[in-house]
Amino acid sequence: MVKNYLKVALRSLLKNRIFSLINITGLALGIAASLLIMQYVSYELSYDNFNQNADRIYRLKTNRYEKGVLSTEWAAGVVSIGYLLNENLADVEAYARLTQTSGVFSRGDIEFAESKVYFANPSVFDVFDTKILYGDKETALVDPSSVAISKTTAQKYFAKVDVVGETMYFNKNRPIKITAVFEDVPQNSHFKYDILASWSTMAQGERAQQANSVWYWDGYFNYVMLKEGVNPEEFAGKVDDFVEAQWGDEMRENETWMDFDLQPLRDIHLYSNYMMEAEVNGDGDAVYALLGISFFIIIIAWVNYINLATAKSMERAREVGLRKVLGSLRGQLIRQFLTESFLINLLAVVLAFGIVVLALPSFARLADQPITMELFMQQGFWVGLGALFLVGTFLSGLYPAMVLSSYKPIDTLKGGAVSGSRGAWLRKGLVVFQFMASVGLIIGTYTVYEQISFMRNQELGVNIDRTLVIEGPSVRDSTYQEKLTAFGDVMEANANVRKVVVSTGVPGRSVDWNAGGIRRQGEPDTEGKQYRVLGIGYDFVETYDLKLVAGRSFDESFGDEGSKILFSRSAVRQLGFDNIEDALNVDIYFWGQNYTIIGVLEDYHHTSLKENYDQLIFRLIPDASNYYSIKYEAANTQEVIRLAEENWARFFPGNPFEYFFLDDRFNEQYKADQQFGSVFTIFSGLAIFVACLGLFGLAAFMTAKRTKEIGIRKVLGASISSILQLLSTDFMKLILVSVVLAIPVAYYGMEQWLNGFAFRIDLYWYIFALPAVLVLTIALLTVSFQTFRAAKSNPVKSLRYE
């Protein structure tokens, strides 16, 4: 019986080649797109799942308040909280405390500047599921000047993995002993490190004791692993009670409050974007938006099948009647039509697999994910493929099978008793759903494009063009200031170089130097506020074309500039001045010292337009060693790089020459949004194509059913344009309904997405009008292609039809 079902199903596919091709192609594209997106989503959702105790691990986010108003949220918060909770609350099984550092590591002639370096306490290996390959995790980070390094780091310096007991040097002059080698941290980790140095290496003596009690040092990641069965909500309440008991009186006195949020380990990658994140995190909303697109695409493909199958039911009504007269039961008919669905979906799955194989490398580059051919070795891929196949077979095949098998033989064999209106409302509803989804996706794509373009083309208020930035030297000696001056002089002597300036930060990177308690001289401690502090050298303001709106900038000719300071416009407002001129020559108290405000700079976008203007303070630090910014002439970029590298080796030997172009680095802030926009655009376009593919098939079928009517109208004098209008009107009505329904839904969704940006576009009418016109045009062309052929045909042939 199964053989007979397959034979009849195959004959039906071959008889209706066009419709079979449309169905198979649409389903294959839908399945392939869904598989690719689901792999992307699956990877994003897999972050930190490799930790066996991930469900019990939480990061402590620090929230700081000033007079009841939330001022800052820190991913890397206070130094002592993890340690104190571990010591005082029985619910904590272990804690990890880490803070980042960097420097030059070397062994003989091999040297590299390492940035993924963290000081960590010994129990970090109890919290994070890091596999120790060599060494003892219990003692690896106990002694001062001991480090644990990754497998890749060991191979980079020693060309082997078992290097426990070997010695490396930090910044040339400090020997460090390797006490453990661990497996590389997986790519799908929100926290990646290559070298872990013992906490005691950093925190020795009095500072080590302070690190276990103070709460005002920021810049430290704190994780706690709760004991089995501990309720995290109840534990969060205990943390609040502990903070109140420990620092409540002190914070109330200063009117500066602090509390902590527990961030589940698995949520950090997708839902955390706070100060001093360890890595650039993802976007949970974007991930689920793409997951929604994948469902829309596959549902649109299944809808195509249902639409065409129910439309074709009028042609197959007589076949059903004959089968029933010959003794076929309804169950047998349902199995027959489900077999056809099975065969179409099977062929679609095979074709989809081929599309995935071909598209995977390009998609992996587009999504910037390590998706390789190993994907096909994963059980999850085949489970997903099998699920789409089985669900597609039943969902897309069951309704047409039920409709076809329900015809009464007497009516079908009389001919004409089965009306084309049967299932018409369902078909119309499905077409509306398809194009409603398509219009919504295009509006979303257009909005994302407009927002990204707005951010990239907006006036920043700072000149980042033609700027080469060198990572400052880690290896320095007492002659550093003289070498810095000599390096700048030699570089500026070249006609291709306009200026060399130093700073503790550059645009495109968040200002991690956060200072609290800053207030006007004479004001009480309770008036202290938090600011971001940027250390700059002379000429930084002029070199970066920052706009001075009041006062002056730093100038060597004045002398005693070390006690002067610059504020941004937002910083002056936070200090309490509505008129910026009033802030000039005001003395402020800053970390135990007095400074005088000599100038106010216009606000500028130090980071992306996702963030609001920072309250920035600019301190003069002429020997800053974090970044060297070189302004150069665009026509001689390579010459400037060569010159800089040559003089770097001359003045700062032992320091690797690492540089980047500032405009490129600044635009990297939008990389995730651009990737999201690209993926969104491609798959939205694919959804439209699949929807139009179904519309093409439906239009072809409906035109064929009205061939005789077209011939009669032509004989009676109807023009081609009137026939096109007649055949297209019904479809256009459905598309218009789709547009009307899609616009409010898309507006709400895009408004929610744009609210995540401090500087954003407005949703103007054309953002909705252009996608609507585009979809209407595509749909009209799709329908017209079929109807024009019928309208142009010889009416004599039309009247011979049937």
PDB file of C-alpha atoms in Angstrom, residues 309-310 312-317 320-321 324 330 333-334 337 340 397-408 412 422:
ATOM      1  CA  ALA A 309      -2.738  22.527  -2.368  1.00  0.00           C
ATOM      2  CA  THR A 310      -6.179  23.813  -1.359  1.00  0.00           C
ATOM      3  CA  LYS A 312      -5.568  22.755  -6.595  1.00  0.00           C
ATOM      4  CA  SER A 313      -8.259  20.849  -4.723  1.00  0.00           C
ATOM      5  CA  MET A 314     -10.802  21.978  -7.314  1.00  0.00           C
ATOM      6  CA  GLU A 315      -8.848  20.115 -10.012  1.00  0.00           C
ATOM      7  CA  ARG A 316      -8.500  16.994  -7.887  1.00  0.00           C
ATOM      8  CA  ALA A 317     -12.099  16.856  -6.716  1.00  0.00           C
ATOM      9  CA  VAL A 320     -11.308  12.047  -5.069  1.00  0.00           C
ATOM     10  CA  GLY A 321     -14.843  11.194  -6.197  1.00  0.00           C
ATOM     11  CA  LYS A 324     -14.356   6.989  -3.188  1.00  0.00           C
ATOM     12  CA  ARG A 330     -11.329   8.699   3.853  1.00  0.00           C
ATOM     13  CA  LEU A 333      -7.189   9.333   0.998  1.00  0.00           C
ATOM     14  CA  ILE A 334      -5.705  11.314   3.866  1.00  0.00           C
ATOM     15  CA  PHE A 337      -2.239  13.203   0.315  1.00  0.00           C
ATOM     16  CA  GLU A 340       2.497  13.644  -1.313  1.00  0.00           C
ATOM     17  CA  GLY A 397      -0.128  18.442   4.427  1.00  0.00           C
ATOM     18  CA  LEU A 398      -2.859  17.769   6.978  1.00  0.00           C
ATOM     19  CA  TYR A 399      -5.311  20.548   6.093  1.00  0.00           C
ATOM     20  CA  PRO A 400      -5.223  19.974   2.296  1.00  0.00           C
ATOM     21  CA  ALA A 401      -5.596  16.238   2.957  1.00  0.00           C
ATOM     22  CA  MET A 402      -8.641  16.839   5.158  1.00  0.00           C
ATOM     23  CA  VAL A 403     -10.201  19.176   2.571  1.00  0.00           C
ATOM     24  CA  LEU A 404      -9.612  16.863  -0.383  1.00  0.00           C
ATOM     25  CA  SER A 405     -10.771  13.745   1.420  1.00  0.00           C
ATOM     26  CA  SER A 406     -13.997  15.415   2.546  1.00  0.00           C
ATOM     27  CA  TYR A 407     -15.504  15.853  -0.928  1.00  0.00           C
ATOM     28  CA  LYS A 408     -18.687  13.881  -1.595  1.00  0.00           C
ATOM     29  CA  THR A 412     -17.638  15.786  -7.581  1.00  0.00           C
ATOM     30  CA  ARG A 422     -14.016  26.246  -0.895  1.00  0.00           C
TER      31      ARG A 422
END
